[in-house]
Amino acid sequence: MIPAAFEYYRPKDMDKVLSILEEHGDDARVMAGGHSLIPMMKLRMADVPHLIDLQDVGGMSEIEIGADTIKIGALVTQSDIIDHAALADVAPILREAALQIADPQVRYMGTLGGNIANGDPGNDMPGLMQCLDASFTVVGQNGERVIPAREFYEAAYVTAREDGEVLTAVTIPRPKGGYAYEKQKRKIGDYATAAASVQIVNDDGKCVSAAIAMTNLSDTPVFSKTAGDALVGTSVDDAALKAAVAAMLGDIDPTEDNRGPVAFKNHVAGVILRRAIARAWSRA
Amino acid sequence: MSNKMHVNLNVNGEDHEFLAEPRELLIYALREKLNITGPHVGCETSHCGACTVTMNGKSVKSCTVFVAQANGAHVTTIEGLGNPDALHVLQENFKEHHGLQCGYCTPGMITRAAKLLEENPNPTEADVRFGIAGNICRCTGYQNIVKSILSAASEMNAAKEAAQ
């Protein structure tokens, strides 16, 4: 419950954030909503001698809906996503997923950027971002670079973001077709036993494209290209669903924990994916 | 490392200034520095919501906010909603509908419910249950809490209509 002491910074611009990160290296961490970092600090599982609070750094709280893409600032909260009518119109899967994350209080504080950058495979947004083929903008001493969500996650808590870099924004191609975020969890606020993101396009009864990603079934989110491909060209009938599930099971690698043993997680992953595809297809 | 900082907080309409280490959690600043002991601590993993207060218009778990982060914020706690002589409609209804037993979750529950009704004045039962899902209660089984909140909502709406 009692975090270790730290030096606190609340800079007003990104240059200052980056200079503090450079000065203190591994000893400095940025904090957005604080709802993963503070709990870890309270358990003394995260040691953060220099804590940089991003709340006063401007330019990261906007949701911009363009003709082809949606740009969401890293400090946009889960409740901002839920409340944004225009966003719900063009990318309803974001709202559907955000409502399954944590609880009201946590959603007021927790940010999209923090959810994405955290690197915990339990987080829901990373898999969703892979499904949507989002890309992440990070800024560091050498300027900005853009990393595709599908290449961002390397292992639990290990991402392509370098220590001196800060995630500033997420860019999502405007999603097409039907969608579903289906999550099996033990209770409100729990990380998924298994969850699936599906975005699918129906052209006259035939699936012409499908993207599938799974959450908390490996040490990273899993984008299953083969599972999506198994649906393309089909009418999403039972055979196609079976093929997609079989393909997905080949890509995940769950581990046993108090959400269940591996065999159960594989089973649940299949059930969840089937439901997600069916709901997405019904909306396509 | 344990340098203290000046912290300014407006709590329930009153300005406070005090010295605190940045790492001090808002809940402890409220309880131990300001003697505002309605908000409680029920866990150390940010689940229970007993510490819920309203900070800058958001329901937050004050155990998951550093006092440094809250510096400059406006905070409302259960003490700012009503008092024994002039109960808030929610407090009145929690009493009327037996929405509490031990009373430990109640300050957080009512503070959260106040924000919920501000955002959604006409919630369904499902909306209420989902809207207070960040608040755990060990005593009531929630049923009477839901009743209390729904009843408060209709009273607040009736009062609003009467005022118009």
Short mmCIF file of C-alpha atoms in Angstrom, two decimals:
data_model
loop_
_atom_site.label_atom_id
_atom_site.label_comp_id
_atom_site.label_asym_id
_atom_site.label_seq_id
_atom_site.Cartn_x
_atom_site.Cartn_y
_atom_site.Cartn_z
CA MET A 1 0.00 0.00 0.00
CA ILE A 2 2.87 2.41 0.73
CA PRO A 3 4.93 3.36 -2.32
CA ALA A 4 8.59 4.21 -1.98
CA ALA A 5 9.57 7.86 -2.07
CA PHE A 6 10.19 9.49 -5.42
CA GLU A 7 11.07 12.79 -6.99
CA TYR A 8 7.95 14.19 -8.66
CA TYR A 9 7.83 16.23 -11.85
CA ARG A 10 4.85 17.79 -13.57
CA PRO A 11 6.33 19.34 -16.72
CA LYS A 12 4.26 21.44 -19.09
CA ASP A 13 5.82 20.33 -22.35
CA MET A 14 7.27 17.25 -23.98
CA ASP A 15 10.80 18.67 -24.31
CA LYS A 16 11.00 18.85 -20.55
CA VAL A 17 9.62 15.29 -20.21
CA LEU A 18 12.25 14.00 -22.61
CA SER A 19 15.06 15.83 -20.87
CA ILE A 20 14.09 14.36 -17.49
CA LEU A 21 13.90 10.91 -19.08
CA GLU A 22 17.33 11.42 -20.61
CA GLU A 23 18.85 12.66 -17.40
CA HIS A 24 17.59 9.78 -15.24
CA GLY A 25 17.41 6.91 -17.71
CA ASP A 26 15.91 3.77 -16.20
CA ASP A 27 15.20 5.59 -12.95
CA ALA A 28 12.53 7.77 -14.53
CA ARG A 29 9.05 6.77 -15.69
CA VAL A 30 6.19 8.73 -17.16
CA MET A 31 2.75 8.40 -15.61
CA ALA A 32 -0.55 8.99 -17.40
CA GLY A 33 -3.67 7.90 -15.46
CA GLY A 34 -1.54 6.03 -12.95
CA HIS A 35 -3.92 3.10 -12.67
CA SER A 36 -1.37 0.44 -13.54
CA LEU A 37 1.76 2.22 -12.35
CA ILE A 38 0.55 3.39 -8.91
CA PRO A 39 -0.78 -0.07 -7.95
CA MET A 40 2.60 -1.55 -8.91
CA MET A 41 4.39 1.15 -6.90
CA LYS A 42 2.14 0.47 -3.89
CA LEU A 43 3.15 -3.19 -4.03
CA ARG A 44 6.78 -2.08 -4.55
CA MET A 45 6.86 -4.09 -7.74
CA ALA A 46 7.77 -0.96 -9.68
CA ASP A 47 10.69 1.13 -8.48
CA VAL A 48 10.36 4.67 -9.83
CA PRO A 49 12.79 7.13 -8.24
CA HIS A 50 11.76 9.85 -10.71
CA LEU A 51 8.09 10.08 -11.60
CA ILE A 52 7.01 12.30 -14.48
CA ASP A 53 3.32 13.16 -14.40
CA LEU A 54 2.08 13.88 -17.94
CA GLN A 55 -1.19 15.57 -16.95
CA ASP A 56 -0.04 19.12 -17.78
CA VAL A 57 1.62 18.24 -21.08
CA GLY A 58 -0.77 19.53 -23.74
CA GLY A 59 -1.65 18.10 -27.11
CA MET A 60 -2.37 14.52 -26.10
CA SER A 61 -6.05 14.69 -25.19
CA GLU A 62 -7.65 15.09 -28.61
CA ILE A 63 -9.72 12.71 -30.70
CA GLU A 64 -9.45 13.69 -34.37
CA ILE A 65 -11.62 11.90 -36.89
CA GLY A 66 -10.27 12.28 -40.42
CA ALA A 67 -11.54 11.01 -43.74
CA ASP A 68 -9.40 7.86 -43.60
CA THR A 69 -7.90 7.74 -40.15
CA ILE A 70 -8.69 8.44 -36.52
CA LYS A 71 -6.02 9.97 -34.32
CA ILE A 72 -6.36 9.62 -30.58
CA GLY A 73 -4.01 11.36 -28.15
CA ALA A 74 -2.29 9.13 -25.63
CA LEU A 75 -3.91 10.90 -22.66
CA VAL A 76 -7.48 10.34 -23.88
CA THR A 77 -9.15 8.39 -21.09
CA GLN A 78 -11.31 5.30 -21.40
CA SER A 79 -14.32 7.38 -20.34
CA ASP A 80 -13.48 9.99 -23.02
CA ILE A 81 -13.64 7.16 -25.56
CA ILE A 82 -16.95 5.92 -24.21
CA ASP A 83 -18.52 9.39 -24.21
CA HIS A 84 -17.36 10.47 -27.68
CA ALA A 85 -20.41 10.11 -29.93
CA ALA A 86 -18.60 10.73 -33.22
CA LEU A 87 -15.96 8.16 -32.34
CA ALA A 88 -18.63 5.63 -31.44
CA ASP A 89 -20.09 6.29 -34.87
CA VAL A 90 -16.96 5.61 -36.90
CA ALA A 91 -15.24 3.05 -34.67
CA PRO A 92 -17.87 1.54 -32.36
CA ILE A 93 -15.57 -1.33 -31.36
CA LEU A 94 -13.53 1.12 -29.25
CA ARG A 95 -16.51 1.98 -27.09
CA GLU A 96 -17.58 -1.66 -26.85
CA ALA A 97 -14.11 -2.61 -25.62
CA ALA A 98 -13.63 0.38 -23.30
CA LEU A 99 -16.86 -0.48 -21.48
CA GLN A 100 -15.36 -3.88 -20.66
CA ILE A 101 -12.21 -2.36 -19.18
CA ALA A 102 -11.96 -1.94 -15.41
CA ASP A 103 -14.72 0.09 -13.71
CA PRO A 104 -16.07 3.66 -13.83
CA GLN A 105 -13.49 5.22 -11.52
CA VAL A 106 -10.58 3.57 -13.28
CA ARG A 107 -11.97 4.57 -16.69
CA TYR A 108 -12.06 8.26 -15.69
CA MET A 109 -8.31 8.14 -15.06
CA GLY A 110 -6.87 5.34 -17.16
CA THR A 111 -5.74 6.44 -20.62
CA LEU A 112 -5.60 4.78 -24.01
CA GLY A 113 -1.87 5.49 -24.21
CA GLY A 114 -1.18 3.96 -20.82
CA ASN A 115 -3.22 0.88 -21.65
CA ILE A 116 -1.23 0.45 -24.84
CA ALA A 117 2.23 1.29 -23.53
CA ASN A 118 1.94 -0.69 -20.28
CA GLY A 119 2.85 -3.96 -21.99
CA ASP A 120 0.75 -6.14 -19.67
CA PRO A 121 -0.84 -8.86 -21.82
CA GLY A 122 -3.95 -8.48 -19.66
CA ASN A 123 -4.70 -5.04 -21.09
CA ASP A 124 -7.51 -5.05 -23.66
CA MET A 125 -6.52 -2.20 -25.99
CA PRO A 126 -3.32 -3.76 -27.38
CA GLY A 127 -5.11 -6.66 -29.07
CA LEU A 128 -7.83 -4.35 -30.30
CA MET A 129 -5.20 -2.03 -31.77
CA GLN A 130 -3.62 -4.97 -33.57
CA CYS A 131 -7.01 -6.01 -34.93
CA LEU A 132 -7.57 -2.46 -36.23
CA ASP A 133 -4.01 -2.24 -37.62
CA ALA A 134 -3.35 0.88 -35.58
CA SER A 135 0.03 2.51 -35.32
CA PHE A 136 1.62 4.22 -32.37
CA THR A 137 3.55 7.48 -32.45
CA VAL A 138 6.40 7.69 -29.97
CA VAL A 139 8.66 10.67 -29.44
CA GLY A 140 12.20 10.63 -28.11
CA GLN A 141 15.39 12.66 -28.25
CA ASN A 142 15.76 11.79 -31.92
CA GLY A 143 12.25 12.90 -32.80
CA GLU A 144 9.11 10.98 -33.64
CA ARG A 145 8.72 7.52 -35.03
CA VAL A 146 5.70 5.41 -35.81
CA ILE A 147 5.45 1.77 -34.80
CA PRO A 148 2.69 -0.54 -36.07
CA ALA A 149 0.67 -2.11 -33.25
CA ARG A 150 1.30 -5.50 -34.81
CA GLU A 151 5.05 -5.01 -34.27
CA PHE A 152 4.94 -3.20 -30.93
CA TYR A 153 4.64 -6.05 -28.43
CA GLU A 154 7.71 -8.22 -27.84
CA ALA A 155 7.05 -9.94 -24.49
CA ALA A 156 5.25 -9.23 -21.22
CA TYR A 157 6.07 -5.61 -20.34
CA VAL A 158 8.55 -5.43 -23.22
CA THR A 159 7.56 -3.27 -26.16
CA ALA A 160 9.26 -1.57 -29.09
CA ARG A 161 9.14 1.74 -27.20
CA GLU A 162 12.59 2.66 -25.90
CA ASP A 163 13.07 3.89 -22.32
CA GLY A 164 13.66 7.47 -23.43
CA GLU A 165 10.54 7.56 -25.58
CA VAL A 166 6.96 8.56 -24.81
CA LEU A 167 3.88 7.29 -26.62
CA THR A 168 1.99 10.38 -27.75
CA ALA A 169 -0.76 9.23 -30.11
CA VAL A 170 -2.50 6.33 -31.75
CA THR A 171 -3.57 6.38 -35.38
CA ILE A 172 -6.26 3.98 -36.55
CA PRO A 173 -7.44 3.47 -40.13
CA ARG A 174 -11.21 4.02 -40.07
CA PRO A 175 -12.58 0.52 -39.48
CA LYS A 176 -14.87 -1.06 -42.03
CA GLY A 177 -17.72 -3.51 -41.59
CA GLY A 178 -18.98 -5.34 -38.53
CA TYR A 179 -17.19 -5.45 -35.22
CA ALA A 180 -17.15 -7.15 -31.85
CA TYR A 181 -15.06 -7.11 -28.71
CA GLU A 182 -15.96 -10.23 -26.77
CA LYS A 183 -14.37 -10.74 -23.36
CA GLN A 184 -14.66 -13.58 -20.88
CA LYS A 185 -13.78 -12.48 -17.37
CA ARG A 186 -14.44 -13.63 -13.84
CA LYS A 187 -15.96 -10.35 -12.75
CA ILE A 188 -16.05 -6.61 -13.40
CA GLY A 189 -12.60 -5.14 -13.58
CA ASP A 190 -10.84 -8.42 -14.18
CA TYR A 191 -8.39 -8.91 -16.98
CA ALA A 192 -9.66 -11.35 -19.60
CA THR A 193 -9.54 -15.09 -19.25
CA ALA A 194 -9.82 -14.75 -23.02
CA ALA A 195 -10.95 -11.93 -25.27
CA ALA A 196 -11.27 -11.48 -29.00
CA SER A 197 -11.36 -8.42 -31.27
CA VAL A 198 -13.00 -8.94 -34.63
CA GLN A 199 -13.55 -6.52 -37.49
CA ILE A 200 -15.14 -8.07 -40.58
CA VAL A 201 -16.46 -6.93 -43.96
CA ASN A 202 -19.46 -8.54 -45.64
CA ASP A 203 -19.94 -8.11 -49.37
CA ASP A 204 -23.21 -9.63 -50.49
CA GLY A 205 -23.04 -12.51 -48.03
CA LYS A 206 -19.33 -13.21 -48.51
CA CYS A 207 -16.60 -12.20 -46.12
CA VAL A 208 -14.11 -10.09 -48.03
CA SER A 209 -11.84 -9.16 -45.15
CA ALA A 210 -11.48 -10.12 -41.51
CA ALA A 211 -9.05 -9.08 -38.80
CA ILE A 212 -8.78 -11.05 -35.56
CA ALA A 213 -6.69 -10.46 -32.44
CA MET A 214 -6.76 -12.21 -29.09
CA THR A 215 -6.14 -10.79 -25.60
CA ASN A 216 -4.36 -12.33 -22.59
CA LEU A 217 -3.70 -15.67 -24.26
CA SER A 218 0.05 -15.28 -24.62
CA ASP A 219 2.72 -13.03 -23.14
CA THR A 220 1.69 -10.46 -25.75
CA PRO A 221 -1.53 -9.73 -27.61
CA VAL A 222 -1.88 -12.07 -30.58
CA PHE A 223 -2.84 -10.87 -34.05
CA SER A 224 -3.93 -14.04 -35.82
CA LYS A 225 -3.67 -13.39 -39.53
CA THR A 226 -4.41 -17.01 -40.33
CA ALA A 227 -7.66 -16.91 -38.35
CA GLY A 228 -8.86 -13.86 -40.28
CA ASP A 229 -7.76 -15.37 -43.57
CA ALA A 230 -9.77 -18.53 -42.80
CA LEU A 231 -12.96 -16.46 -43.01
CA VAL A 232 -12.20 -14.57 -46.20
CA GLY A 233 -14.14 -15.87 -49.20
CA THR A 234 -16.60 -17.81 -47.02
CA SER A 235 -20.14 -17.03 -45.95
CA VAL A 236 -18.91 -17.34 -42.32
CA ASP A 237 -20.64 -20.67 -41.94
CA ASP A 238 -19.86 -23.29 -39.35
CA ALA A 239 -16.96 -24.75 -41.33
CA ALA A 240 -15.38 -21.31 -41.66
CA LEU A 241 -15.81 -20.65 -37.93
CA LYS A 242 -14.16 -23.98 -37.12
CA ALA A 243 -11.26 -23.18 -39.43
CA ALA A 244 -10.82 -19.72 -37.90
CA VAL A 245 -10.84 -21.11 -34.37
CA ALA A 246 -8.35 -23.84 -35.29
CA ALA A 247 -6.05 -21.26 -36.87
CA MET A 248 -6.31 -18.96 -33.85
CA LEU A 249 -5.51 -21.83 -31.46
CA GLY A 250 -2.29 -22.39 -33.39
CA ASP A 251 -1.22 -18.80 -32.71
CA ILE A 252 -1.98 -18.39 -29.00
CA ASP A 253 0.13 -19.69 -26.13
CA PRO A 254 -1.79 -19.31 -22.87
CA THR A 255 -0.28 -20.07 -19.47
CA GLU A 256 -1.98 -21.49 -16.41
CA ASP A 257 -2.92 -19.06 -13.65
CA ASN A 258 -5.89 -18.57 -11.34
CA ARG A 259 -8.09 -17.89 -14.38
CA GLY A 260 -7.64 -21.52 -15.32
CA PRO A 261 -5.37 -24.16 -16.82
CA VAL A 262 -4.14 -24.09 -20.40
CA ALA A 263 -6.76 -26.52 -21.74
CA PHE A 264 -9.56 -24.37 -20.30
CA LYS A 265 -8.09 -21.18 -21.74
CA ASN A 266 -7.83 -22.77 -25.18
CA HIS A 267 -11.43 -23.87 -24.89
CA VAL A 268 -12.62 -20.45 -23.76
CA ALA A 269 -10.59 -18.74 -26.49
CA GLY A 270 -12.46 -20.81 -29.07
CA VAL A 271 -15.87 -20.05 -27.57
CA ILE A 272 -15.11 -16.34 -27.31
CA LEU A 273 -13.78 -16.09 -30.83
CA ARG A 274 -16.85 -17.86 -32.24
CA ARG A 275 -19.14 -15.46 -30.40
CA ALA A 276 -17.12 -12.44 -31.49
CA ILE A 277 -17.15 -13.48 -35.13
CA ALA A 278 -20.88 -14.22 -35.02
CA ARG A 279 -21.68 -10.84 -33.49
CA ALA A 280 -19.35 -8.97 -35.83
CA TRP A 281 -20.84 -10.78 -38.84
CA SER A 282 -24.38 -9.96 -37.71
CA ARG A 283 -23.36 -6.29 -37.73
CA ALA A 284 -21.42 -6.43 -41.00
CA MET B 1 14.29 11.92 -1.63
CA SER B 2 11.63 12.49 0.95
CA ASN B 3 11.36 16.18 0.20
CA LYS B 4 7.97 17.54 1.07
CA MET B 5 6.06 19.75 -1.27
CA HIS B 6 3.40 22.38 -0.75
CA VAL B 7 0.03 20.95 -1.67
CA ASN B 8 -3.11 22.98 -2.31
CA LEU B 9 -6.42 21.18 -2.24
CA ASN B 10 -9.94 22.49 -2.29
CA VAL B 11 -12.00 19.94 -0.42
CA ASN B 12 -15.75 20.37 -0.11
CA GLY B 13 -15.41 24.04 -0.98
CA GLU B 14 -12.68 24.78 1.53
CA ASP B 15 -9.07 25.56 0.61
CA HIS B 16 -6.33 23.64 2.36
CA GLU B 17 -2.59 24.00 2.12
CA PHE B 18 -0.21 21.54 3.69
CA LEU B 19 3.17 19.90 3.28
CA ALA B 20 3.31 16.33 2.06
CA GLU B 21 5.62 13.92 0.35
CA PRO B 22 4.64 13.50 -3.31
CA ARG B 23 4.14 9.77 -2.73
CA GLU B 24 1.43 10.33 -0.13
CA LEU B 25 -1.83 8.94 -1.49
CA LEU B 26 -4.77 11.33 -1.69
CA ILE B 27 -6.82 9.11 0.62
CA TYR B 28 -4.23 9.48 3.40
CA ALA B 29 -3.94 13.22 2.88
CA LEU B 30 -7.71 13.50 3.29
CA ARG B 31 -7.95 11.20 6.27
CA GLU B 32 -4.78 11.95 8.18
CA LYS B 33 -3.84 15.50 7.23
CA LEU B 34 -7.32 17.00 6.89
CA ASN B 35 -9.23 14.68 9.24
CA ILE B 36 -11.81 13.99 6.53
CA THR B 37 -12.35 10.39 7.49
CA GLY B 38 -15.50 9.49 5.55
CA PRO B 39 -13.60 7.99 2.59
CA HIS B 40 -12.18 4.64 3.64
CA VAL B 41 -9.46 2.19 2.66
CA GLY B 42 -10.71 -1.31 1.83
CA CYS B 43 -7.92 -2.70 -0.32
CA GLU B 44 -4.51 -2.02 -1.77
CA THR B 45 -5.23 -3.04 -5.35
CA SER B 46 -7.63 -0.29 -6.47
CA HIS B 47 -10.64 -2.57 -6.60
CA CYS B 48 -12.98 -1.77 -3.72
CA GLY B 49 -13.84 1.90 -4.28
CA ALA B 50 -14.32 2.64 -0.56
CA CYS B 51 -11.94 5.59 -1.05
CA THR B 52 -13.99 7.09 -3.91
CA VAL B 53 -14.15 10.87 -4.02
CA THR B 54 -14.97 13.30 -6.82
CA MET B 55 -11.86 15.02 -8.12
CA ASN B 56 -12.22 17.74 -10.77
CA GLY B 57 -15.58 16.30 -11.80
CA LYS B 58 -14.49 12.66 -12.00
CA SER B 59 -15.16 9.78 -9.64
CA VAL B 60 -11.72 8.63 -8.58
CA LYS B 61 -10.32 6.08 -6.18
CA SER B 62 -8.27 8.33 -3.94
CA CYS B 63 -5.99 5.42 -3.04
CA THR B 64 -4.72 5.50 -6.62
CA VAL B 65 -3.92 9.19 -6.84
CA PHE B 66 -0.72 10.67 -5.44
CA VAL B 67 -1.27 13.85 -3.50
CA ALA B 68 1.25 15.46 -5.87
CA GLN B 69 -1.05 14.64 -8.80
CA ALA B 70 -4.02 16.07 -6.95
CA ASN B 71 -2.22 19.34 -6.17
CA GLY B 72 -4.57 22.15 -7.19
CA ALA B 73 -7.60 19.89 -7.51
CA HIS B 74 -11.16 20.34 -6.34
CA VAL B 75 -12.28 17.35 -4.31
CA THR B 76 -15.70 16.42 -3.00
CA THR B 77 -16.09 13.75 -0.34
CA ILE B 78 -19.14 12.34 1.39
CA GLU B 79 -18.79 15.13 3.96
CA GLY B 80 -19.37 17.66 1.17
CA LEU B 81 -22.62 16.08 -0.01
CA GLY B 82 -24.66 16.50 3.13
CA ASN B 83 -24.57 16.38 6.91
CA PRO B 84 -26.79 14.82 9.58
CA ASP B 85 -28.94 17.95 9.72
CA ALA B 86 -29.30 18.31 5.96
CA LEU B 87 -28.89 14.97 4.26
CA HIS B 88 -28.26 14.69 0.54
CA VAL B 89 -31.12 12.94 -1.28
CA LEU B 90 -28.87 9.92 -1.74
CA GLN B 91 -28.01 9.81 1.95
CA GLU B 92 -31.71 10.06 2.79
CA ASN B 93 -32.53 7.20 0.46
CA PHE B 94 -29.69 4.93 1.60
CA LYS B 95 -31.17 5.35 5.08
CA GLU B 96 -34.74 4.85 3.93
CA HIS B 97 -34.05 1.76 1.79
CA HIS B 98 -31.43 0.13 4.03
CA GLY B 99 -28.64 0.66 1.52
CA LEU B 100 -25.99 0.18 4.18
CA GLN B 101 -25.12 -2.05 7.09
CA CYS B 102 -21.57 -1.64 8.42
CA GLY B 103 -21.31 1.66 6.56
CA TYR B 104 -17.73 1.19 5.44
CA CYS B 105 -18.41 1.24 1.68
CA THR B 106 -21.15 3.85 2.01
CA PRO B 107 -19.15 7.09 1.67
CA GLY B 108 -17.51 5.86 -1.51
CA MET B 109 -20.74 4.31 -2.77
CA ILE B 110 -22.78 7.48 -2.29
CA THR B 111 -20.08 9.74 -3.71
CA ARG B 112 -19.93 7.52 -6.77
CA ALA B 113 -23.73 7.37 -7.02
CA ALA B 114 -23.94 11.18 -6.91
CA LYS B 115 -21.65 11.43 -9.92
CA LEU B 116 -23.51 8.63 -11.70
CA LEU B 117 -26.84 10.42 -11.31
CA GLU B 118 -25.31 13.69 -12.44
CA GLU B 119 -24.22 11.98 -15.67
CA ASN B 120 -27.28 9.82 -16.07
CA PRO B 121 -30.31 11.20 -14.20
CA ASN B 122 -32.59 8.40 -15.44
CA PRO B 123 -30.63 5.19 -15.04
CA THR B 124 -32.11 1.73 -15.39
CA GLU B 125 -31.36 -0.87 -12.76
CA ALA B 126 -28.70 -2.28 -15.09
CA ASP B 127 -27.17 1.20 -15.52
CA VAL B 128 -26.96 1.59 -11.75
CA ARG B 129 -25.37 -1.81 -11.23
CA PHE B 130 -22.84 -1.17 -13.99
CA GLY B 131 -22.29 2.39 -12.77
CA ILE B 132 -21.33 1.32 -9.26
CA ALA B 133 -19.32 -1.71 -10.36
CA GLY B 134 -16.15 -0.07 -9.09
CA ASN B 135 -17.54 -0.13 -5.54
CA ILE B 136 -17.58 -3.33 -3.53
CA CYS B 137 -19.95 -3.94 -0.61
CA ARG B 138 -19.57 -6.88 1.76
CA CYS B 139 -22.85 -6.43 3.65
CA THR B 140 -25.85 -5.53 1.56
CA GLY B 141 -25.75 -7.76 -1.50
CA TYR B 142 -26.24 -4.53 -3.47
CA GLN B 143 -30.01 -4.92 -3.92
CA ASN B 144 -30.90 -2.19 -1.46
CA ILE B 145 -28.13 0.04 -2.70
CA VAL B 146 -29.64 -0.16 -6.17
CA LYS B 147 -33.08 0.60 -4.71
CA SER B 148 -31.68 3.57 -2.80
CA ILE B 149 -30.03 5.04 -5.88
CA LEU B 150 -33.07 4.51 -8.14
CA SER B 151 -35.33 6.06 -5.53
CA ALA B 152 -32.97 9.01 -5.11
CA ALA B 153 -32.96 9.46 -8.88
CA SER B 154 -36.72 9.69 -9.10
CA GLU B 155 -36.87 12.09 -6.14
CA MET B 156 -34.22 14.29 -7.71
CA ASN B 157 -36.08 14.27 -11.02
CA ALA B 158 -39.38 15.10 -9.32
CA ALA B 159 -37.73 17.98 -7.48
CA LYS B 160 -36.25 19.24 -10.74
CA GLU B 161 -39.64 19.12 -12.45
CA ALA B 162 -41.33 20.88 -9.54
CA ALA B 163 -38.70 23.62 -9.73
CA GLN B 164 -39.35 24.24 -13.43
#
